[in-house]
Coordinates of C-alpha atoms and ligand atoms in Angstrom, one line a residue:
M646 CA 50.8 49.1 -48.9
T647 CA 50.4 46.0 -46.7
Q648 CA 53.0 45.8 -44.0
S649 CA 55.0 42.6 -43.8
P650 CA 54.7 40.4 -40.7
P651 CA 57.0 41.4 -37.8
V652 CA 60.4 40.0 -37.3
H653 CA 61.0 38.7 -33.8
I654 CA 64.3 39.2 -32.1
V655 CA 65.3 37.5 -28.8
G656 CA 67.8 39.5 -26.8
G657 CA 68.1 43.2 -26.6
G658 CA 71.9 43.4 -26.2
L659 CA 74.4 44.9 -28.6
A660 CA 73.4 42.6 -31.5
G661 CA 69.7 42.5 -30.9
S662 CA 69.4 46.2 -30.5
E663 CA 71.4 46.9 -33.7
A664 CA 69.3 44.2 -35.6
A665 CA 66.0 45.7 -34.4
W666 CA 67.1 49.2 -35.6
Q667 CA 68.2 48.0 -39.1
I668 CA 64.9 46.1 -39.6
A669 CA 62.8 49.0 -38.5
K670 CA 64.8 51.4 -40.6
A671 CA 64.0 49.2 -43.6
G672 CA 60.2 49.7 -42.9
V673 CA 59.6 46.2 -41.3
P674 CA 58.0 45.9 -37.9
V675 CA 60.1 44.3 -35.1
I676 CA 59.2 42.6 -31.8
L677 CA 62.2 42.7 -29.5
H678 CA 61.9 40.2 -26.5
E679 CA 64.4 41.1 -23.7
M680 CA 64.3 39.1 -20.4
R681 CA 65.9 41.8 -18.2
P682 CA 64.6 43.0 -15.6
V683 CA 62.3 39.9 -15.4
R684 CA 65.3 37.7 -15.3
A685 CA 69.0 38.8 -14.9
T686 CA 72.1 37.4 -16.2
E687 CA 75.4 36.8 -14.2
A688 CA 77.0 40.0 -15.7
H689 CA 74.3 42.6 -16.6
Q690 CA 73.5 45.1 -13.9
T691 CA 70.7 47.2 -15.4
D692 CA 67.6 46.8 -17.5
G693 CA 69.0 49.0 -20.3
L694 CA 69.2 47.7 -23.8
A695 CA 72.8 47.3 -25.2
E696 CA 74.3 47.2 -21.7
L697 CA 78.1 46.9 -21.8
V698 CA 78.9 44.3 -19.2
C699 CA 82.6 45.0 -18.7
S700 CA 85.0 47.5 -20.3
N701 CA 83.5 50.7 -21.7
S702 CA 85.7 50.6 -24.8
F703 CA 84.9 49.9 -28.5
R704 CA 88.6 49.7 -29.0
S705 CA 90.7 51.5 -31.7
D706 CA 88.9 54.1 -33.8
D707 CA 91.7 54.1 -36.3
R708 CA 89.9 53.3 -39.6
E709 CA 93.1 53.2 -41.7
T710 CA 95.3 50.7 -40.0
N711 CA 93.1 48.9 -37.5
A712 CA 90.5 46.4 -38.4
V713 CA 88.0 47.3 -35.5
G714 CA 88.5 51.0 -36.4
L715 CA 87.6 50.0 -40.0
L716 CA 84.6 48.1 -38.7
H717 CA 83.4 51.2 -36.8
E718 CA 83.5 53.2 -40.0
E719 CA 81.7 50.6 -42.1
M720 CA 79.0 50.4 -39.4
R721 CA 78.6 54.2 -39.4
R722 CA 78.2 54.2 -43.1
A723 CA 75.5 51.5 -42.8
G724 CA 73.5 53.7 -40.3
S725 CA 74.4 51.7 -37.2
L726 CA 72.5 52.8 -34.0
I727 CA 75.2 51.3 -31.8
M728 CA 77.8 53.5 -33.4
A729 CA 75.8 56.6 -33.5
S730 CA 75.0 56.2 -29.8
G731 CA 78.7 55.4 -29.0
D732 CA 79.9 58.5 -31.0
A733 CA 77.3 60.6 -29.1
H734 CA 78.5 59.5 -25.7
Q735 CA 82.2 59.0 -26.1
V736 CA 84.6 59.7 -23.2
P737 CA 88.3 60.4 -23.8
A738 CA 90.4 57.3 -24.4
G739 CA 93.5 58.2 -26.5
G740 CA 93.2 56.4 -29.9
A741 CA 90.2 54.3 -28.8
L742 CA 86.5 54.9 -28.8
A743 CA 85.3 54.6 -25.2
V744 CA 81.8 55.6 -24.1
D745 CA 79.9 56.5 -20.9
R746 CA 78.1 53.2 -20.5
D747 CA 74.9 54.5 -18.8
N748 CA 74.3 57.3 -21.3
F749 CA 75.2 55.0 -24.2
S750 CA 72.7 52.3 -23.1
A751 CA 70.0 55.0 -22.4
A752 CA 70.4 56.4 -25.9
V753 CA 70.0 53.0 -27.5
T754 CA 67.0 52.2 -25.4
A755 CA 65.3 55.6 -26.1
A756 CA 65.9 55.4 -29.9
L757 CA 64.3 51.9 -30.0
E758 CA 61.4 52.8 -27.7
A759 CA 60.6 55.9 -29.9
H760 CA 60.6 53.9 -33.2
P761 CA 57.0 53.4 -34.3
L762 CA 57.8 49.9 -35.9
V763 CA 59.6 48.6 -32.7
T764 CA 57.7 46.9 -30.0
I765 CA 59.8 45.9 -26.9
R766 CA 58.5 43.1 -24.7
R767 CA 60.2 42.4 -21.3
E768 CA 60.0 38.6 -21.1
E769 CA 62.2 35.5 -21.1
V770 CA 61.9 33.2 -24.1
D771 CA 62.3 30.0 -22.3
G772 CA 62.7 27.5 -25.1
L773 CA 62.6 27.6 -28.9
P774 CA 60.5 30.4 -30.4
P775 CA 57.0 29.1 -31.5
E776 CA 56.9 28.3 -35.2
D777 CA 54.1 30.9 -35.8
W778 CA 56.4 33.7 -34.9
G779 CA 58.0 33.2 -38.4
A780 CA 61.4 34.8 -39.0
T781 CA 63.2 35.2 -35.7
I782 CA 66.7 36.4 -34.7
L783 CA 68.3 34.9 -31.7
A784 CA 70.7 37.4 -30.2
T785 CA 70.8 36.1 -26.6
G786 CA 74.6 36.4 -26.2
P787 CA 77.3 34.7 -24.2
L788 CA 75.0 34.5 -21.3
T789 CA 72.0 32.9 -23.0
A790 CA 69.4 32.0 -20.4
P791 CA 69.6 28.2 -19.6
G792 CA 66.2 27.2 -21.0
L793 CA 66.8 28.6 -24.4
A794 CA 70.4 27.5 -24.4
A795 CA 69.3 23.8 -23.8
A796 CA 66.7 24.1 -26.5
I797 CA 69.2 25.4 -29.1
G798 CA 71.5 22.6 -28.1
G799 CA 68.7 20.1 -28.6
L800 CA 67.9 21.4 -31.9
T801 CA 71.4 21.7 -33.4
G802 CA 72.8 18.6 -31.8
E803 CA 75.8 20.8 -30.8
T804 CA 76.3 21.6 -27.1
E805 CA 77.4 25.1 -26.5
L806 CA 81.0 25.6 -25.3
A807 CA 82.1 27.4 -22.3
F808 CA 85.3 29.1 -21.6
F809 CA 86.8 31.9 -19.6
D810 CA 86.5 35.6 -20.2
A811 CA 87.7 37.7 -17.3
I812 CA 86.6 41.2 -16.0
A813 CA 89.2 43.9 -15.2
P814 CA 88.8 45.8 -11.9
I815 CA 87.6 49.5 -11.8
V816 CA 89.2 52.0 -9.4
H817 CA 87.8 55.2 -7.9
F818 CA 89.7 58.2 -9.2
D819 CA 90.1 59.9 -5.9
S820 CA 91.9 56.9 -4.3
I821 CA 94.7 57.0 -6.9
D822 CA 97.9 58.8 -5.8
M823 CA 98.5 61.3 -8.6
G824 CA 101.7 62.3 -6.9
I825 CA 103.1 58.9 -8.2
A826 CA 100.9 58.3 -11.3
W827 CA 100.5 60.6 -14.2
K828 CA 98.2 61.1 -17.2
Q829 CA 99.4 60.4 -20.7
S830 CA 98.2 58.5 -23.7
R831 CA 100.7 56.1 -25.3
Y832 CA 102.9 58.1 -27.7
D833 CA 100.6 61.1 -26.8
K834 CA 98.0 59.8 -29.3
A835 CA 94.9 62.0 -29.0
G836 CA 92.4 59.9 -31.0
P837 CA 88.6 60.7 -31.2
G838 CA 87.5 63.0 -28.3
G839 CA 90.9 62.6 -26.5
T840 CA 93.6 65.0 -25.4
G841 CA 96.8 62.8 -25.6
A842 CA 96.7 62.6 -21.8
D843 CA 93.8 60.2 -21.4
Y844 CA 95.2 57.3 -19.5
I845 CA 96.5 57.2 -15.8
N846 CA 100.0 55.5 -15.7
C847 CA 101.4 53.8 -12.8
P848 CA 105.2 53.2 -13.0
M849 CA 107.1 50.3 -11.6
N850 CA 110.9 49.8 -11.1
R851 CA 112.5 46.4 -11.5
E852 CA 112.1 45.3 -7.8
E853 CA 108.5 46.4 -7.6
Y854 CA 107.7 44.5 -10.8
E855 CA 109.4 41.3 -9.6
A856 CA 107.6 41.5 -6.3
F857 CA 104.4 42.0 -8.1
I858 CA 104.9 39.0 -10.3
D859 CA 105.7 36.9 -7.2
A860 CA 102.5 38.0 -5.6
L861 CA 100.4 37.4 -8.7
L862 CA 101.8 33.8 -9.1
A863 CA 101.4 33.1 -5.3
G864 CA 97.9 34.8 -5.2
E865 CA 94.9 32.5 -4.4
K866 CA 92.9 32.0 -7.5
T867 CA 89.2 30.9 -8.0
S868 CA 89.3 27.2 -8.3
F869 CA 88.7 25.4 -11.5
K870 CA 85.5 23.5 -12.1
N871 CA 85.0 20.9 -14.8
W872 CA 83.1 23.1 -17.2
E873 CA 85.8 25.9 -16.8
K874 CA 88.6 23.6 -18.2
T875 CA 88.5 25.0 -21.6
P876 CA 91.1 27.0 -23.5
Y877 CA 91.4 30.7 -22.8
F878 CA 90.7 33.2 -25.6
D879 CA 94.1 34.7 -26.2
G880 CA 92.9 38.3 -26.4
C881 CA 91.4 38.1 -22.9
L882 CA 93.9 36.1 -20.9
P883 CA 93.8 36.7 -17.1
I884 CA 97.0 38.5 -15.9
E885 CA 98.0 35.8 -13.6
V886 CA 97.9 33.3 -16.5
M887 CA 100.1 35.6 -18.6
A888 CA 102.5 35.8 -15.6
E889 CA 102.5 32.0 -15.4
R890 CA 103.6 31.9 -19.2
G891 CA 106.8 33.8 -18.2
R892 CA 108.0 36.6 -15.9
E893 CA 108.5 39.0 -18.7
T894 CA 105.2 38.4 -20.5
L895 CA 103.3 41.2 -18.8
R896 CA 106.1 43.7 -19.5
F897 CA 105.6 42.9 -23.2
G898 CA 101.7 42.9 -22.9
P899 CA 99.4 45.2 -20.8
M900 CA 102.3 46.5 -18.6
K901 CA 104.6 47.5 -21.4
P902 CA 106.5 50.7 -20.6
V903 CA 106.9 52.2 -24.1
G904 CA 105.6 55.5 -25.4
L905 CA 105.1 56.9 -21.9
T906 CA 107.4 59.3 -19.9
D907 CA 106.9 60.4 -16.3
P908 CA 107.1 64.3 -16.6
R909 CA 108.5 64.4 -13.0
H910 CA 111.3 62.0 -13.8
P911 CA 111.8 62.2 -17.6
D912 CA 115.3 60.5 -17.3
V913 CA 114.0 57.4 -15.4
K914 CA 112.8 54.6 -17.7
P915 CA 110.1 52.7 -15.8
H916 CA 110.6 48.9 -15.9
A917 CA 106.8 48.4 -16.4
I918 CA 103.7 50.5 -16.4
V919 CA 100.1 49.7 -15.3
Q920 CA 97.6 51.8 -17.3
L921 CA 94.0 52.8 -16.3
R922 CA 91.4 54.1 -18.7
Q923 CA 88.5 56.5 -17.9
D924 CA 85.3 54.5 -17.4
N925 CA 82.5 57.0 -17.0
A926 CA 81.8 60.6 -18.2
F927 CA 82.4 62.1 -14.8
G928 CA 85.9 60.7 -14.8
T929 CA 85.3 59.3 -11.2
L930 CA 86.0 55.6 -12.2
W931 CA 89.0 54.2 -14.0
N932 CA 89.4 50.7 -15.4
M933 CA 92.7 48.8 -15.1
V934 CA 93.6 48.0 -18.8
G935 CA 94.2 44.4 -19.5
F936 CA 93.9 43.4 -15.9
Q937 CA 91.3 40.7 -16.4
T938 CA 91.8 38.2 -13.5
K939 CA 90.6 35.2 -11.7
L940 CA 92.3 36.0 -8.4
K941 CA 90.0 35.8 -5.5
H942 CA 88.5 39.3 -4.6
G943 CA 90.5 39.7 -1.3
E944 CA 93.7 38.8 -3.1
Q945 CA 93.0 41.3 -5.9
A946 CA 92.7 44.1 -3.5
R947 CA 95.9 43.1 -1.7
V948 CA 98.0 42.4 -4.8
F949 CA 96.8 45.4 -6.9
R950 CA 97.5 47.7 -4.0
M951 CA 101.2 46.8 -4.5
I952 CA 101.1 48.8 -7.7
P953 CA 102.7 52.3 -7.1
G954 CA 100.0 54.9 -7.1
L955 CA 97.3 52.3 -6.1
G956 CA 98.6 51.8 -2.6
Q957 CA 95.2 53.2 -1.3
A958 CA 93.1 52.2 -4.3
E959 CA 89.4 51.7 -3.6
F960 CA 87.8 49.3 -6.1
A961 CA 84.3 50.1 -7.5
R962 CA 84.3 46.7 -9.0
L963 CA 86.8 43.8 -8.8
G964 CA 87.7 41.5 -11.6
G965 CA 85.9 38.2 -12.1
L966 CA 85.1 35.3 -14.4
H967 CA 82.3 34.6 -16.8
R968 CA 81.3 32.0 -19.2
N969 CA 80.6 32.2 -22.9
T970 CA 78.1 30.4 -25.0
Y971 CA 78.6 30.1 -28.8
L972 CA 77.6 27.9 -31.8
N973 CA 79.8 25.8 -34.1
S974 CA 78.5 28.3 -36.7
P975 CA 80.6 27.3 -39.8
K976 CA 78.9 23.9 -39.5
L977 CA 75.4 25.1 -38.4
L978 CA 74.7 28.4 -40.1
D979 CA 74.2 29.3 -43.8
A980 CA 75.8 32.3 -45.5
T981 CA 73.1 34.7 -44.1
L982 CA 73.3 33.4 -40.5
R983 CA 70.2 31.2 -40.8
L984 CA 70.2 27.9 -38.8
K985 CA 70.5 25.2 -41.7
V986 CA 68.1 22.8 -39.9
R987 CA 65.5 25.5 -39.2
P988 CA 66.1 28.5 -41.6
Q989 CA 63.3 30.5 -39.8
L990 CA 65.9 31.0 -37.1
R991 CA 68.7 33.3 -37.6
F992 CA 71.5 34.1 -35.1
A993 CA 73.3 37.3 -34.3
G994 CA 75.9 38.6 -31.9
Q995 CA 78.5 36.8 -29.8
I996 CA 76.6 33.5 -29.8
T997 CA 77.6 33.2 -33.6
G998 CA 81.2 33.0 -32.5
C999 CA 82.4 36.6 -33.0
E1000 CA 84.0 38.3 -30.0
G1001 CA 83.5 41.8 -28.7
Y1002 CA 80.9 44.6 -28.3
V1003 CA 81.6 46.0 -31.8
E1004 CA 81.7 42.7 -33.6
S1005 CA 78.5 41.5 -31.8
A1006 CA 76.7 44.7 -32.9
A1007 CA 78.2 44.3 -36.4
V1008 CA 76.7 40.7 -36.8
G1009 CA 73.5 42.1 -35.4
L1010 CA 73.6 44.7 -38.2
L1011 CA 74.0 42.0 -40.8
A1012 CA 71.4 39.7 -39.4
G1013 CA 68.9 42.7 -39.3
R1014 CA 69.7 43.6 -42.9
F1015 CA 69.3 40.1 -44.1
A1016 CA 66.0 39.6 -42.2
A1017 CA 64.6 42.8 -43.4
A1018 CA 65.5 42.0 -47.1
E1019 CA 63.7 38.6 -46.7
A1020 CA 60.6 40.2 -45.2
L1021 CA 60.4 42.5 -48.2
G1022 CA 60.7 39.6 -50.6
R1023 CA 64.3 40.4 -51.7
A1024 CA 67.3 38.1 -51.6
P1025 CA 69.6 39.1 -48.7
A1026 CA 73.0 40.2 -50.2
P1027 CA 76.0 39.5 -48.0
P1028 CA 78.7 42.1 -47.9
P1029 CA 81.9 41.6 -50.0
V1030 CA 84.5 39.5 -48.2
T1031 CA 86.9 42.4 -48.7
T1032 CA 85.0 44.5 -46.1
A1033 CA 85.4 44.1 -42.4
L1034 CA 81.7 43.2 -42.2
G1035 CA 82.4 40.6 -44.9
A1036 CA 85.5 39.3 -43.2
L1037 CA 83.7 38.9 -39.9
L1038 CA 80.8 37.1 -41.5
G1039 CA 83.2 34.9 -43.4
H1040 CA 84.9 33.8 -40.2
I1041 CA 81.6 32.8 -38.7
T1042 CA 80.0 31.1 -41.7
G1043 CA 83.1 29.9 -43.5
G1044 CA 85.3 29.0 -40.5
H1045 CA 88.9 28.1 -40.9
L1046 CA 90.6 25.4 -43.1
A1047 CA 90.9 22.0 -41.6
V1048 CA 94.1 21.3 -40.0
E1049 CA 95.9 18.0 -40.5
G1050 CA 94.1 15.1 -38.8
E1051 CA 90.8 16.8 -39.2
E1052 CA 88.3 15.8 -41.8
A1053 CA 89.3 17.5 -45.1
G1054 CA 87.3 20.6 -45.8
T1055 CA 85.3 20.5 -42.6
P1056 CA 85.4 23.5 -40.4
R1057 CA 86.5 22.3 -37.0
S1058 CA 87.8 23.7 -33.7
F1059 CA 86.0 26.9 -34.5
Q1060 CA 87.0 29.7 -32.0
P1061 CA 85.4 33.1 -31.4
M1062 CA 87.5 35.9 -32.8
N1063 CA 87.7 39.6 -32.9
V1064 CA 87.8 41.2 -36.3
N1065 CA 91.4 41.4 -37.6
F1066 CA 93.2 41.9 -41.0
G1067 CA 94.1 38.3 -41.0
L1068 CA 90.5 37.5 -41.8
F1069 CA 90.6 39.7 -45.0
P1070 CA 91.7 38.4 -48.4
P1071 CA 95.4 39.2 -49.0
I1072 CA 96.5 42.2 -50.9
E1073 CA 99.7 43.1 -52.7
A1074 CA 101.9 45.4 -50.7
P1075 CA 101.8 48.9 -52.3
T1076 CA 105.3 50.1 -53.6
T1077 CA 107.0 53.5 -53.3
K1078 CA 106.3 56.2 -55.9
D1079 CA 109.4 55.1 -57.8
G1080 CA 108.2 51.5 -57.8
K1081 CA 110.5 50.2 -55.0
R1082 CA 109.2 47.5 -52.6
L1083 CA 108.4 48.5 -49.0
R1084 CA 109.9 46.5 -46.1
G1085 CA 109.2 45.8 -42.4
N1086 CA 106.8 48.0 -40.5
E1087 CA 106.3 50.4 -43.3
K1088 CA 105.1 47.5 -45.6
T1089 CA 102.8 46.2 -42.8
V1090 CA 101.2 49.6 -42.3
E1091 CA 100.8 50.4 -46.0
K1092 CA 99.2 47.0 -46.6
K1093 CA 96.7 47.7 -43.8
R1094 CA 95.9 51.1 -45.4
A1095 CA 95.4 49.4 -48.8
M1096 CA 93.1 46.8 -47.3
S1097 CA 91.1 49.6 -45.6
R1098 CA 90.8 51.6 -48.8
R1099 CA 89.7 48.6 -50.7
A1100 CA 87.2 47.7 -47.9
L1101 CA 85.5 51.1 -47.9
A1102 CA 85.3 51.3 -51.6
D1103 CA 83.7 47.9 -51.8
L1104 CA 81.4 48.7 -48.9
D1105 CA 80.1 51.8 -50.5
L1106 CA 79.3 49.8 -53.7
W1107 CA 77.5 47.2 -51.6
L1108 CA 75.5 49.8 -49.7
S1109 CA 74.5 51.6 -52.8
G1110 CA 73.5 48.2 -54.4
T1111 CA 71.3 47.3 -51.5
A1112 CA 69.8 50.8 -51.4
A1113 CA 69.0 50.6 -55.2
Q1114 CA 67.4 47.2 -54.6
A1115 CA 65.3 48.6 -51.8
A1116 CA 64.1 51.5 -54.1
E1117 CA 62.9 49.1 -56.9
Ligands
LIG151 C1 81.2 39.1 -18.5 C2 81.5 39.5 -19.8 C3 82.4 40.6 -20.1 C4 82.7 40.9 -21.4 N1 83.5 42.0 -21.6 C5 83.7 42.5 -22.8 C6 84.5 43.6 -23.0 O1 85.1 44.2 -22.1 N2 84.6 44.1 -24.2 C7 84.1 43.5 -25.3 O2 84.3 44.0 -26.4 N3 83.4 42.4 -25.1 C8 83.2 41.9 -23.9 N4 82.4 40.7 -23.8 C9 81.9 40.0 -24.9 C10 80.7 40.5 -25.7 O3 81.2 41.5 -26.5 C11 79.6 41.0 -24.9 O4 79.1 39.9 -24.2 C12 78.5 41.5 -25.8 O5 77.6 42.2 -25.0 C13 77.8 40.5 -26.7 O6 76.8 41.1 -27.4 P1 75.5 40.3 -27.7 O7 74.5 41.2 -28.2 O8 75.8 39.0 -28.5 O9 75.0 39.8 -26.2 P2 74.4 40.6 -25.0 O10 74.9 42.0 -25.1 O11 74.8 39.9 -23.8 O12 72.8 40.6 -25.2 C14 72.1 39.4 -25.0 C15 70.8 39.8 -24.4 O13 69.9 38.7 -24.4 C16 69.2 38.7 -23.2 N5 68.7 37.3 -23.1 C17 69.5 36.2 -22.9 N6 68.7 35.0 -23.0 C18 67.4 35.5 -23.1 C19 66.1 34.8 -23.3 N7 66.1 33.4 -23.1 N8 65.1 35.6 -23.5 C20 65.1 36.9 -23.6 N9 66.3 37.6 -23.5 C21 67.4 36.8 -23.3 C22 70.2 39.1 -22.2 O14 69.5 39.6 -21.1 C23 70.9 40.2 -22.9 O15 70.3 41.5 -22.8 C24 82.1 40.2 -22.5 C25 81.2 39.2 -22.3 C26 80.9 38.8 -21.0 C27 80.0 37.7 -20.7

């Protein structure tokens, strides 16, 4: 049997690594071009493939009532390398799937290096890939190197958009005062690999909270430059921006005090709670949950040491700012992620306008499967829109409906998004056994369960269909 020509992939991050795996698994050779360590990005610190640049969490692993948990499950069923490596190197994190970042990245790198159909080249692709490469996937992420970013902009006529994401600080465990803080997961949820006591909780009374908010508001921030004056992505707001939106906002966001009780003072209800999540397998580093910030580094240390339990905190890494690069995909890409003006090029990962590690890997998984199908002479089959994979792809390639004042039917003001049930086709709320309609929270939860059941059933059909096609 003659082997098909290789698919080239530029970028060995979450998306590029997953795409390479899917293509090689289908029996098609891959050449993966990764610029690290030849050239660094502003955020990566290693030369490992699939490096996690900030948090070590893949977020909720609840496949029944959480859309990213459902996406985890769909990817597992589709043979995802990212999920297999994440599962193999998880660290306790309540209901979330968090991983030891170094072991995770090492596992992805080793699996790809060991695959006979994968060639890894450590080099920067400093411009558009040459035409004679044929089918190529661009998975260069939010920190695409400038030469390639400019070339993509030149080709598409669309300039990339930059906006803030913010990194949360990481604290050394042995500098946390466990005489004040205590370990507990919210509502004692154990989740995968957890114990129900996976987070470190730092309680605040009303006075401490008010003083903390004052300090946050007064703290010196990194100054805005012109390119930074773009809207924040709501899922990743810096805490001082949340505080600016209202003094109570943090108490209803990352500092909410619900589902947690200090065992030493069970009768005292904290006014607010700061949570830290384990960041490495050793348990020596802890990540301040939801504390993305653009405060200046000196200010961060001063202000965060006001938090009870963190008075002597030593920071392994302070929070920071970073940019994001993404396409106006609904306009530029076709239904299988190919660039309309040059279909040889396919895009994957965060550059397509998804948001998050898992979503980036999921779009890599899809791009890989589509490219492999084409290389084998088959028509790529997109997943059903009822699945999390299909919902995410729909967001990227379908975009949202035009709002008033925009050109009718034209996707505009496209914003990156995490997977969420709002992207799925609606479903009738199930009724009780005796046919009564559900209400309130019960109705919401049961709808999510029904969407998840529908998604997994449709995913299994899609996977068996593509497997049958491959066997023909
Ligand atoms: C600073 C920062 C923090 C983030 N924090 C989180 C978080 O906590 N949780 C979360 O879920 N998501 C986070 N994200 C968003 C996103 O999930 C990650 O960026 C994710 O890694 C995106 O996956 P990707 O594969 O698209 O890109 P990446 O994982 O960034 O992979 C792209 C790869 O392409 C390489 N590359 C770039 N240009 C070239 C070129 N010209 N030639 C060759 N190689 C090239 C890069 O070196 C990199 O390895 C963060 C993003 C940033 C920038």
